[in-house]
Amino acid sequence: MRPALFLFGLLLVAAGAYAQTGGPHPADSSIQTVADTGGVRFSALLPALTQIPGAPEPFYTHLWDFGDGHFSTEASPQHRYAQQRDYDVYLYAVNNYDDGKKPERKKKKVSANGNNASIAAVSTAERDFFKANGVFELKYNCMAKPGDTMVLLAGWRNTGREEDQGKLYLFLNEKIFDQTCFENAGDNWGFRFFNSGDSLVAGEPALMADLGPEKQLKITESGSPPSSIVRVQNYAEASRTLLSTMMAYKNSYVIELGAIAPGATHFTLAELKVTPEMIKDTNATVTVTGVYVPKKGNPVMHRLNIPVVNSHDPNKMNLKGGRLGYRFLSKHKELTYKVRFQNTGKGPARKIALDITTPGALDPQTVQVKDVSPFCPPCQPGAEKRGCWELEKKKTGLLFTLHGIYLPGTNQKGVEDKDSTKGFMEFSMVTRKKLDPVPFRAHTAIYFDKNEPIFTNYATGRFKKSISPVVMAGFEKAWGKERAGDGLVTGVALAPLAPFRPFLQAELYYKQGLKTNTGYYTLDRNGVIPVDGRKEFVYNKMDSSVTNTVSQIKLVPVQLRHNFGNYFSAGAGLSLTANMGGAVEQDLAYHGVSANGTAGEVYKKQLTEKIKTFSDIRVQPFIDLQFGKVKLGPHLGIRYYYNDKKTGYGFFYAGWRF
C-alpha cells in the first residue's frame, strides 16, 4: 500500500512540474469569452472592491489588448477579428478608490473567426484616442504607483494622401530625478507591435537628422485628459527643443515604423514596471516624451505627464516641480498647480467647484490660469454664467467654478470613453517673498453639482536636500597661560543647506599664531649666574617675559546648531585641537650690582623652545552665536572655547554660507 501511495505522489508532483514547465499553460479562467456572429464578447472575474471610508464608490477601469493592434477600455467589450487565427489577449484592470492590491495582468489565448471583409472592429477608445493633435499621442492606463505595472500606449496616424513610413522615438526616466522611475517589463523591452515592419532598432536617437529645414514641429501635452494648448516651432526652435529633450532623459528607444496607409492608425503598447524606488514624493509628476517623425509629414512631439501616487485615485492635486532648490530660489517664485478630477457618478456634472486651500506664502492676487478641461473661457461680468469658469480669490486660497459645462459620469449609460469623464484646472501663483525652507501644502475640495465634496491629497512642496559649504576667517584671542596664543584663523565647514530643524555641522580650521605675551614678572633677589667670558655675574633683581607663537589645527567633528529665524543662529560642540608649530620665547634680564652697591650692568638672555607638530592634543567644548544671513549668505560670529587648564579662547569671525 505504501509503495502505491508513494508512486501516486510522484505522479502528482511530475504532473505539476509538467504543467509549470514543459506542459501547455492553462488559460486564465478569470477571462471569459463568448463567440457569436458579431465577434467575441470578453468579460472578466475580478476581486471584489472595498470602499475607502469617505471616498466615492470604488470601480474598475479596464484596458483590453485584443492582440491584433486593437484595444478597448470597456468592462465587457465585443471585438471582431479580421483574420481567423489565435490571438493572445491581455487584460489590465485598475482598482480605483479601493483598498486592495491592483489585479495582476491577465492573459488568455483566443481562437477567433475572421470576417469576409478582413476588417477588424475599432473600439470607441481607439476612435477617441487622438484628442491632443490628431496625429500622435501617448496615454497611460493608470498613474504611477511604485511597485505596480503601468501600460504606455502610443498611437500614430497617417493624415496624408500617400503611403508613409517613419520613426517613433520614446524617452523615459528624466535625469532630474536620481531614481530610475520605469523599467521595461517582459520580452522585446516590454513593447508589443502589430503592424508589419514596426520594430525596435538599436542605436542612439538621430532626431536632428530626421528634421528637415522645411519641417515644423508640433508640440502637445497631456495627462489624461489632454491639454488644449498646441505649440508649433520652426526649424531653429525645433532643433533646440529636440536637442534639449534628448539630453533630459536617461533612456531612449527608436522604433522603425512599417508602411502606413493613408488614413491608417496604428498602436503599440509597452509594459513598464514602476520601480519601488521611484520618487517617494506622491506630489511629483514625471514626464514621458514621444516624437513621431513621418517621412513625408511634419514631426509631432507629445509629452505625457504621469502623476506619482500611493493609491489609484483620479481626483488629485499636483505641484509641478515640487522639489525646490533653496540655493538659487528667487524672491518671487512662480509655482504651478494642477487639480485633476473625474465624475464617477451615474449622470453628467453641469457645475464643478474647486475650493483650493493654498499656502499663506502665495499671493492669491497673482493667480494665472494656464489651462482648463473641459475647455471653456472665463466668465464675463454681467453675462450669463454658462460654459465658462469663474475665479474667486479668498484669504486662504481660491475658488474656481466651472458653470454650465457637461462632464459625463463613468457610470453614465452609453459613456465608453473614460477620458471624457475627466477634467483639470492648471494655474500658477507667485510667492509674496522668498520661501522659508520648510514644506508647504495645498489641497482641494471638489464639488460636483450639489454633491458632498471630494477631498484631494495634499500637494506638498519640499526643498531638495543639499550640502552647504561655509568659509570663515577671523581672529582668535587667548586668555590665560599654558602656551596660549592669539592667531589669525581661516576655516571651512559643511552643513545641510538652509535647514529649519536643528542640524549637525563639521568644521576644520587652521590658526596662524601671532606673538602673544603671556607673562611678565620682576623678582628682587640676590643671585649669581655664569656668563660667557666671565666667571660669574652677580645680580640683585631679575625681569622675565614669556611670549608664545602657537600655530594650531582645529577639527570640529560634531556641532549641533539651530537657526532661529533668518538672522540668528546658535550652536555648541566639541573641538579637537593640536599644536602644529611655533615657539615659546622667554626673555630674561639680570640687573647686576656695582662695587658701591648702586645699579650696575644689565645682562640679557633669551631661551627658546620649539613647539612640536601634533603636540598638546586636547578636547575643548565651545558655544557659538551667529548674526546675519545665517541660512544662506554672509554672517558674523563669536565663539568661546573652554580649556580645563584655565585657558580660554575667544574667536571673532566672519563667514559666508554658499
XYZ file of C-alpha atoms in Angstrom:
658
model
C 0.000 0.000 0.000
C 2.808 2.429 0.908
C 4.674 1.974 -2.431
C 1.433 2.641 -4.308
C 0.824 5.869 -2.358
C 4.421 6.937 -2.900
C 4.136 6.299 -6.650
C 0.873 8.217 -6.796
C 2.534 11.173 -5.050
C 5.406 11.139 -7.537
C 2.923 11.192 -10.408
C 1.179 14.241 -8.900
C 4.496 16.107 -8.478
C 5.530 15.223 -12.035
C 2.206 16.380 -13.400
C 2.524 19.685 -11.532
C 6.055 20.200 -12.799
C 4.932 19.463 -16.358
C 2.142 21.993 -16.057
C 4.583 24.626 -14.755
C 7.409 23.962 -17.194
C 7.088 21.639 -20.153
C 3.321 21.343 -20.446
C 0.884 23.789 -22.001
C -0.177 26.718 -19.797
C -3.842 26.616 -18.872
C -5.930 29.592 -19.935
C -6.679 32.261 -17.349
C -10.097 31.210 -16.124
C -10.883 34.761 -14.938
C -11.145 35.891 -18.592
C -14.311 34.579 -20.191
C -15.191 34.689 -23.879
C -18.355 34.074 -25.847
C -18.211 33.905 -29.664
C -21.138 34.986 -31.855
C -21.761 36.433 -35.300
C -20.631 39.890 -34.161
C -17.226 38.704 -32.921
C -16.015 37.702 -29.477
C -17.518 39.062 -26.263
C -15.000 39.418 -23.421
C -15.586 39.649 -19.676
C -13.527 39.064 -16.552
C -13.975 37.931 -12.977
C -12.168 40.463 -10.776
C -11.739 40.662 -6.979
C -14.456 42.401 -5.028
C -13.781 46.081 -4.319
C -13.543 47.517 -0.808
C -14.565 51.130 -0.475
C -12.163 53.514 1.242
C -14.031 55.312 4.064
C -15.070 58.766 2.926
C -14.170 58.105 -0.729
C -16.572 57.719 -3.667
C -17.805 54.278 -4.666
C -14.882 52.173 -5.952
C -14.790 50.975 -9.538
C -12.554 49.223 -12.052
C -11.112 50.699 -15.210
C -10.085 48.274 -17.942
C -7.636 48.061 -20.795
C -8.124 45.126 -23.161
C -5.355 44.336 -25.639
C -7.009 42.106 -28.252
C -3.671 41.012 -29.700
C -4.266 42.357 -33.215
C -3.382 46.008 -32.694
C -6.792 46.978 -31.342
C -7.845 47.674 -27.771
C -10.813 48.708 -25.659
C -11.453 50.320 -22.300
C -14.925 48.852 -21.821
C -15.618 46.448 -18.980
C -17.113 43.807 -21.282
C -16.194 44.652 -24.891
C -17.039 42.846 -28.094
C -14.377 42.591 -30.782
C -14.452 41.364 -34.358
C -11.159 39.994 -35.708
C -10.095 40.370 -39.328
C -8.300 37.034 -39.610
C -9.051 33.543 -38.425
C -6.237 32.546 -36.085
C -5.190 32.503 -32.439
C -4.564 35.747 -30.556
C -3.000 36.494 -27.158
C -5.464 38.708 -25.298
C -4.383 40.752 -22.279
C -6.447 42.491 -19.636
C -5.101 45.262 -17.383
C -7.574 46.236 -14.657
C -7.105 49.131 -12.238
C -8.983 49.395 -8.950
C -9.952 52.999 -8.224
C -10.830 54.135 -4.673
C -10.091 50.616 -3.491
C -8.024 49.462 -0.511
C -6.924 46.264 -2.224
C -3.999 45.465 -4.480
C -4.256 46.146 -8.202
C -5.001 42.888 -10.061
C -2.129 41.332 -11.944
C -2.126 41.313 -15.733
C -4.393 38.596 -17.151
C -3.706 36.719 -20.385
C -5.691 34.260 -22.491
C -5.239 32.729 -25.937
C -8.352 33.187 -28.039
C -9.236 31.373 -31.271
C -11.102 33.841 -33.463
C -13.082 33.531 -36.675
C -12.227 36.072 -39.361
C -14.780 38.020 -41.378
C -15.138 38.274 -45.111
C -14.278 41.969 -45.237
C -10.989 41.335 -43.360
C -11.606 44.482 -41.315
C -11.281 44.391 -37.558
C -13.616 46.285 -35.298
C -12.489 49.665 -33.969
C -13.443 50.490 -30.371
C -14.668 53.810 -29.062
C -11.408 54.202 -27.141
C -9.455 53.955 -30.412
C -11.676 56.435 -32.229
C -11.344 58.922 -29.353
C -7.615 58.385 -28.865
C -6.263 61.408 -30.752
C -7.505 64.435 -28.819
C -4.318 66.461 -28.417
C -3.183 66.920 -32.019
C -4.927 64.334 -34.203
C -1.678 62.691 -35.317
C 0.346 61.241 -32.446
C -0.372 60.768 -28.752
C 0.736 58.878 -25.649
C -1.574 57.608 -22.903
C -1.319 55.517 -19.757
C -3.773 53.066 -18.217
C -3.037 54.133 -14.633
C -0.965 56.635 -12.721
C 2.486 55.706 -11.447
C 2.261 53.770 -8.196
C 5.624 52.369 -7.022
C 5.724 48.583 -7.416
C 2.904 48.459 -9.974
C 2.979 47.785 -13.693
C 1.797 50.580 -15.964
C 0.877 50.284 -19.638
C 2.043 53.006 -22.007
C 0.017 53.323 -25.226
C 1.374 55.105 -28.288
C -0.784 55.804 -31.323
C 0.074 57.421 -34.663
C -1.952 58.222 -37.757
C -1.144 58.912 -41.397
C -3.137 62.042 -42.207
C -1.649 62.337 -45.688
C -2.891 61.058 -49.023
C 0.044 58.755 -49.707
C 1.514 55.743 -48.024
C 4.149 56.764 -45.483
C 6.775 55.383 -43.148
C 8.808 56.921 -40.365
C 10.218 56.560 -36.889
C 8.930 56.824 -33.378
C 11.175 57.972 -30.521
C 10.310 57.393 -26.868
C 12.160 58.942 -23.921
C 11.861 57.622 -20.339
C 13.404 58.410 -16.945
C 14.201 62.090 -16.616
C 17.684 62.962 -15.404
C 16.348 65.484 -12.913
C 15.329 62.520 -10.743
C 18.087 60.440 -9.193
C 15.888 57.369 -9.133
C 15.074 55.223 -12.125
C 11.310 55.559 -12.346
C 10.453 52.985 -15.035
C 11.931 49.670 -16.070
C 10.912 47.656 -19.112
C 8.884 44.560 -18.311
C 8.851 41.413 -20.417
C 10.313 40.478 -23.773
C 11.210 42.975 -26.501
C 11.706 45.636 -23.800
C 8.014 45.362 -22.951
C 6.835 46.551 -26.405
C 4.196 44.803 -28.493
C 3.927 45.683 -32.183
C 1.107 44.724 -34.535
C 1.860 46.431 -37.857
C 4.186 44.683 -40.291
C 7.578 46.398 -40.233
C 7.254 48.019 -36.796
C 10.250 47.089 -34.653
C 12.734 48.370 -32.104
C 16.111 49.248 -33.596
C 19.405 49.642 -31.782
C 21.306 52.898 -31.590
C 21.051 56.416 -30.264
C 18.215 58.673 -31.460
C 19.078 60.788 -34.507
C 16.260 63.279 -34.259
C 18.218 66.112 -35.809
C 18.882 64.090 -38.955
C 15.140 63.430 -39.347
C 14.225 67.107 -39.064
C 14.395 68.886 -42.400
C 14.739 72.684 -42.712
C 11.306 72.850 -44.326
C 9.627 70.981 -41.448
C 7.725 72.353 -38.463
C 7.429 70.662 -35.082
C 4.040 70.461 -33.378
C 4.178 70.066 -29.562
C 1.277 68.971 -27.369
C 0.905 67.737 -23.808
C -1.489 65.597 -21.831
C -2.005 63.968 -18.503
C -5.356 62.329 -19.246
C -7.191 64.358 -20.461
C -5.001 66.320 -22.917
C -4.172 69.995 -22.752
C -5.857 72.381 -25.169
C -2.564 74.170 -25.893
C -0.760 73.381 -29.157
C 2.642 74.899 -29.970
C 4.265 74.976 -33.403
C 8.000 75.605 -33.813
C 10.075 76.359 -36.892
C 13.302 74.540 -37.747
C 15.607 76.569 -35.473
C 13.298 76.391 -32.443
C 12.524 72.727 -33.068
C 16.228 71.869 -33.245
C 16.801 73.319 -29.780
C 13.723 71.570 -28.388
C 14.705 68.176 -29.777
C 18.286 68.523 -28.543
C 17.205 69.515 -25.024
C 14.740 66.603 -24.981
C 17.417 64.062 -25.839
C 19.672 65.499 -23.127
C 16.923 65.420 -20.478
C 16.374 61.637 -20.366
C 18.383 58.596 -19.317
C 16.687 56.083 -21.639
C 15.611 56.370 -25.257
C 14.009 53.933 -27.728
C 13.910 54.116 -31.500
C 11.051 52.338 -33.287
C 11.207 51.831 -37.026
C 7.696 52.087 -38.462
C 6.494 49.994 -41.358
C 4.217 51.103 -44.161
C 1.292 53.268 -43.036
C -1.582 53.519 -45.489
C -3.350 56.878 -45.985
C -5.777 57.437 -43.121
C -4.497 54.356 -41.247
C -3.979 54.319 -37.488
C -1.559 52.095 -35.612
C -0.860 51.474 -31.945
C 1.829 49.929 -29.813
C 1.704 49.005 -26.129
C 4.583 48.826 -23.676
C 4.522 47.382 -20.178
C 6.560 49.480 -17.763
C 7.468 48.405 -14.251
C 7.132 51.313 -11.840
C 10.144 50.773 -9.605
C 9.694 50.551 -5.827
C 12.496 53.131 -5.545
C 10.531 55.612 -7.617
C 10.115 59.110 -6.266
C 8.568 58.754 -2.834
C 7.017 62.177 -3.150
C 3.452 61.420 -4.247
C 3.009 65.061 -5.244
C 5.540 64.686 -8.046
C 4.837 64.334 -11.742
C 7.117 62.504 -14.159
C 7.065 63.037 -17.898
C 7.420 60.585 -20.776
C 8.081 62.185 -24.161
C 7.450 60.742 -27.601
C 8.317 62.116 -31.049
C 6.644 60.813 -34.211
C 8.654 61.596 -37.348
C 6.937 60.573 -40.596
C 8.998 60.693 -43.767
C 6.504 62.848 -45.669
C 4.798 64.846 -42.946
C 5.738 67.161 -40.106
C 7.071 65.702 -36.846
C 4.906 65.751 -33.729
C 6.122 65.749 -30.113
C 3.817 64.709 -27.302
C 4.624 64.964 -23.609
C 2.713 62.712 -21.224
C 2.619 63.887 -17.615
C 2.199 60.994 -15.182
C 1.382 61.732 -11.523
C 3.110 59.671 -8.837
C 0.523 58.195 -6.447
C 0.225 55.866 -3.484
C -3.288 54.802 -4.483
C -5.324 54.877 -7.686
C -7.423 57.990 -7.134
C -8.400 60.061 -10.193
C -9.031 63.172 -8.061
C -5.603 64.554 -7.342
C -3.664 67.781 -6.855
C -0.070 68.137 -8.007
C 2.587 70.797 -7.736
C 4.800 70.912 -10.812
C 8.450 70.968 -9.871
C 7.535 70.485 -6.225
C 11.127 69.642 -5.255
C 12.714 73.075 -4.951
C 16.333 74.100 -4.613
C 16.799 76.774 -1.961
C 20.250 77.994 -3.058
C 19.051 79.751 -6.237
C 15.425 80.263 -5.250
C 14.133 83.641 -6.411
C 12.341 86.025 -4.097
C 9.122 85.872 -6.107
C 8.867 82.255 -7.238
C 6.092 81.150 -9.592
C 4.525 77.816 -8.616
C 2.220 75.843 -10.899
C -0.519 73.562 -9.547
C -2.789 71.142 -11.362
C -6.053 69.798 -9.934
C -7.369 66.659 -11.688
C -10.925 65.459 -11.215
C -13.236 62.759 -12.546
C -17.001 62.491 -12.423
C -17.724 58.974 -11.157
C -21.487 59.471 -10.994
C -24.346 57.982 -12.987
C -25.104 61.240 -14.746
C -23.323 64.314 -16.089
C -22.000 67.123 -13.905
C -23.043 70.624 -15.027
C -21.237 72.611 -12.354
C -17.887 71.846 -10.760
C -16.378 73.897 -7.935
C -12.756 73.604 -6.827
C -12.253 75.078 -3.364
C -8.450 75.278 -3.144
C -6.572 75.982 0.069
C -3.154 77.395 -0.779
C -0.091 78.114 1.401
C -0.022 81.511 3.083
C 3.255 82.353 1.355
C 1.462 82.527 -2.028
C -0.240 85.703 -3.183
C -3.792 84.975 -4.496
C -3.693 88.230 -6.459
C -1.031 86.764 -8.770
C -3.052 83.725 -9.913
C -2.894 82.912 -13.624
C -4.965 80.171 -15.268
C -2.708 78.098 -17.536
C -5.186 75.565 -18.895
C -8.576 74.057 -18.162
C -10.517 70.962 -19.216
C -13.304 70.813 -20.249
C -12.042 73.845 -22.148
C -14.132 76.956 -21.654
C -13.437 80.718 -21.472
C -13.578 82.858 -18.316
C -16.995 84.203 -17.374
C -17.659 87.794 -18.391
C -19.079 90.309 -15.864
C -22.809 90.771 -16.287
C -23.147 87.900 -18.759
C -24.912 84.609 -18.156
C -22.638 82.070 -16.482
C -22.847 79.235 -18.965
C -19.956 77.299 -20.443
C -17.338 79.378 -18.610
C -15.162 79.388 -15.487
C -15.201 81.870 -12.623
C -12.487 82.654 -10.085
C -12.972 83.976 -6.554
C -9.839 84.995 -4.628
C -10.034 84.334 -0.903
C -7.720 84.938 2.038
C -6.997 81.234 2.377
C -6.902 80.345 -1.299
C -9.001 80.213 -4.447
C -12.427 79.081 -5.590
C -12.682 78.001 -9.220
C -16.177 77.282 -10.508
C -16.962 75.800 -13.916
C -20.519 76.862 -14.843
C -22.801 75.227 -17.379
C -20.432 72.529 -18.592
C -21.133 68.894 -19.433
C -18.829 66.327 -17.816
C -20.161 62.755 -18.244
C -20.028 60.250 -15.387
C -18.131 56.976 -15.503
C -21.319 55.079 -14.579
C -23.456 57.004 -17.035
C -25.200 54.869 -19.623
C -23.513 54.954 -23.017
C -20.247 56.509 -21.783
C -17.351 54.395 -23.030
C -14.571 56.990 -23.285
C -13.327 57.302 -19.699
C -11.182 60.314 -20.585
C -14.373 62.240 -21.314
C -15.292 61.944 -17.615
C -12.091 63.661 -16.510
C -11.038 67.290 -16.266
C -8.410 69.540 -14.742
C -7.577 73.085 -13.771
C -3.971 74.231 -14.093
C -2.925 77.546 -12.582
C 0.085 79.378 -11.196
C 0.713 81.700 -8.244
C 3.698 83.779 -7.148
C 5.192 83.883 -3.652
C 4.928 87.068 -1.599
C 8.593 86.765 -0.529
C 11.354 84.199 -0.646
C 10.023 80.957 0.748
C 11.285 79.657 4.044
C 12.954 76.253 3.617
C 10.036 74.362 5.140
C 7.429 72.132 3.432
C 4.262 73.915 2.292
C 0.952 72.251 1.434
C -2.163 72.837 -0.633
C -5.279 70.742 -1.191
C -8.669 70.934 -2.899
C -12.273 70.161 -2.072
C -14.072 69.186 -5.309
C -17.831 69.707 -5.598
C -19.758 68.017 -8.423
C -23.057 69.895 -8.666
C -24.670 69.735 -5.202
C -22.949 66.567 -4.008
C -20.753 66.330 -0.942
C -17.142 67.387 -1.573
C -14.357 65.009 -2.525
C -11.032 65.961 -0.963
C -7.784 65.531 -2.827
C -4.389 64.671 -1.432
C -2.104 67.390 -0.081
C 0.152 68.794 -2.787
C 3.303 69.409 -0.773
C 6.257 71.468 -1.874
C 9.585 70.403 -0.406
C 13.155 71.549 -0.653
C 15.883 69.330 -2.022
C 18.449 68.187 0.480
C 21.831 69.666 -0.285
C 25.163 70.426 1.339
C 26.115 73.989 2.141
C 29.863 74.776 2.204
C 30.875 77.541 4.605
C 34.058 79.627 4.642
C 35.161 81.537 7.748
C 38.008 83.823 8.717
C 38.692 85.743 11.909
C 40.837 86.414 14.939
C 41.288 84.161 17.953
C 42.124 85.761 21.283
C 43.623 83.690 24.079
C 43.253 84.154 27.832
C 45.442 82.506 30.418
C 48.730 80.693 30.300
C 49.887 77.237 29.254
C 51.174 78.218 25.822
C 48.040 80.128 24.897
C 48.391 82.308 21.826
C 46.459 84.679 19.612
C 46.187 83.976 15.905
C 44.580 84.605 12.526
C 42.125 81.788 11.777
C 40.762 80.510 8.464
C 38.377 77.585 8.170
C 35.807 75.675 6.178
C 32.641 73.867 7.240
C 29.968 71.588 5.805
C 26.322 71.658 6.844
C 22.878 70.974 5.368
C 21.590 73.743 3.129
C 19.286 76.170 4.953
C 17.893 73.687 7.500
C 14.835 74.594 9.524
C 15.435 71.971 12.220
C 18.488 71.500 14.498
C 21.360 70.245 12.388
C 24.943 68.982 12.620
C 27.896 70.889 11.230
C 31.524 69.778 10.770
C 34.426 72.257 10.652
C 38.168 72.407 10.080
C 40.384 75.404 10.982
C 43.987 76.484 10.815
C 45.329 79.193 13.129
C 48.458 81.095 12.154
C 49.904 82.058 15.522
C 50.814 85.627 16.396
C 53.312 86.670 19.041
C 51.427 86.774 22.301
C 52.843 87.921 25.627
C 51.549 85.552 28.251
C 53.557 86.579 31.324
C 55.859 89.274 32.815
C 57.256 89.459 36.297
C 60.115 91.074 38.328
C 61.896 89.189 41.090
C 64.033 91.060 43.684
C 66.624 88.658 44.959
C 70.350 88.165 45.008
C 71.939 85.597 42.823
C 74.858 84.612 40.689
C 74.805 83.225 37.136
C 77.679 82.132 34.893
C 78.374 84.418 31.959
C 80.470 83.680 28.887
C 83.863 85.300 29.263
C 83.364 85.891 32.944
C 83.435 83.658 35.868
C 80.248 84.935 37.390
C 77.667 87.691 37.255
C 76.169 88.926 40.500
C 72.643 90.364 40.385
C 70.001 91.500 42.813
C 66.937 91.701 40.517
C 65.624 89.643 37.594
C 62.939 90.518 34.968
C 61.174 87.761 32.955
C 58.836 87.977 29.928
C 57.199 84.985 28.134
C 55.978 85.239 24.519
C 54.121 82.450 22.653
C 53.741 81.997 18.909
C 51.474 78.957 18.544
C 50.021 77.683 15.241
C 47.197 75.192 15.600
C 44.861 72.963 13.657
C 41.323 72.552 14.955
C 38.773 69.916 13.975
C 35.120 70.193 14.978
C 33.735 66.695 14.339
C 30.380 67.450 15.909
C 28.486 70.676 16.432
C 24.748 70.970 16.990
C 23.256 74.187 15.617
C 19.835 75.715 15.191
C 18.699 78.688 13.136
C 16.276 80.912 14.998
C 14.671 82.644 12.043
C 16.721 84.058 9.204
C 19.177 86.228 11.146
C 20.246 84.455 14.330
C 21.837 81.074 14.953
C 23.305 79.314 17.979
C 25.401 76.209 18.356
C 27.518 74.136 20.725
C 30.001 71.368 20.197
C 33.415 69.858 20.822
C 36.702 70.575 19.096
C 39.934 68.608 18.813
C 42.900 70.997 18.881
C 46.554 70.204 18.229
C 49.626 72.438 18.113
C 51.231 72.434 14.686
C 54.250 74.654 15.251
C 55.626 77.834 16.750
C 57.830 78.637 19.703
C 57.839 79.715 23.357
C 60.333 82.524 23.951
C 61.465 83.626 27.420
C 63.377 86.933 27.729
C 65.414 87.269 30.965
C 67.104 90.468 32.229
C 69.575 90.262 35.186
C 70.410 93.555 36.954
C 73.967 93.496 38.278
C 75.309 95.157 41.474
C 78.249 97.614 41.346
C 81.046 97.754 43.880
C 79.455 100.602 45.819
C 76.062 98.874 45.828
C 74.371 101.018 43.168
C 72.624 99.759 39.974
C 75.074 98.309 37.570
C 75.226 96.423 34.293
C 72.177 94.580 32.908
C 72.699 91.152 31.357
C 70.007 89.841 28.977
C 69.407 86.251 28.000
C 66.787 84.579 25.716
C 65.551 80.994 25.940
C 63.592 79.475 23.008
C 61.599 76.229 22.958
C 60.244 74.940 19.641
C 56.698 73.533 19.644
C 56.395 70.060 18.134
C 53.898 69.179 15.389
C 50.725 67.480 16.635
C 51.611 68.126 20.248
C 49.345 69.034 23.130
C 46.198 67.445 21.643
C 43.148 68.386 23.680
C 39.358 68.399 23.605
C 37.628 71.752 24.076
C 33.872 72.332 24.395
C 32.533 75.579 22.953
C 29.446 77.698 22.420
C 28.807 79.826 19.345
C 26.497 82.637 18.228
C 25.976 83.952 14.690
C 24.247 87.058 13.366
C 23.389 87.904 9.759
C 22.118 85.760 6.899
C 22.643 82.556 8.819
C 20.775 80.328 6.337
C 22.485 81.456 3.168
C 24.894 84.358 2.800
C 27.231 86.472 4.973
C 27.203 86.463 8.757
C 29.286 87.407 11.799
C 30.049 85.074 14.676
C 31.538 84.865 18.138
C 32.682 81.677 19.845
C 34.174 80.751 23.200
C 36.353 77.641 23.715
C 36.811 76.366 27.258
C 40.075 74.693 28.348
C 40.400 72.699 31.543
C 43.831 74.286 32.098
C 42.127 77.579 32.813
C 42.921 78.823 29.365
C 40.104 80.207 27.246
C 39.863 81.264 23.636
C 37.546 83.776 22.034
C 37.001 83.512 18.293
C 35.623 86.517 16.405
C 34.931 85.766 12.754
C 33.048 86.494 9.546
C 31.585 83.709 7.422
C 29.620 83.013 4.271
C 27.281 80.113 3.623
C 27.014 79.053 -0.003
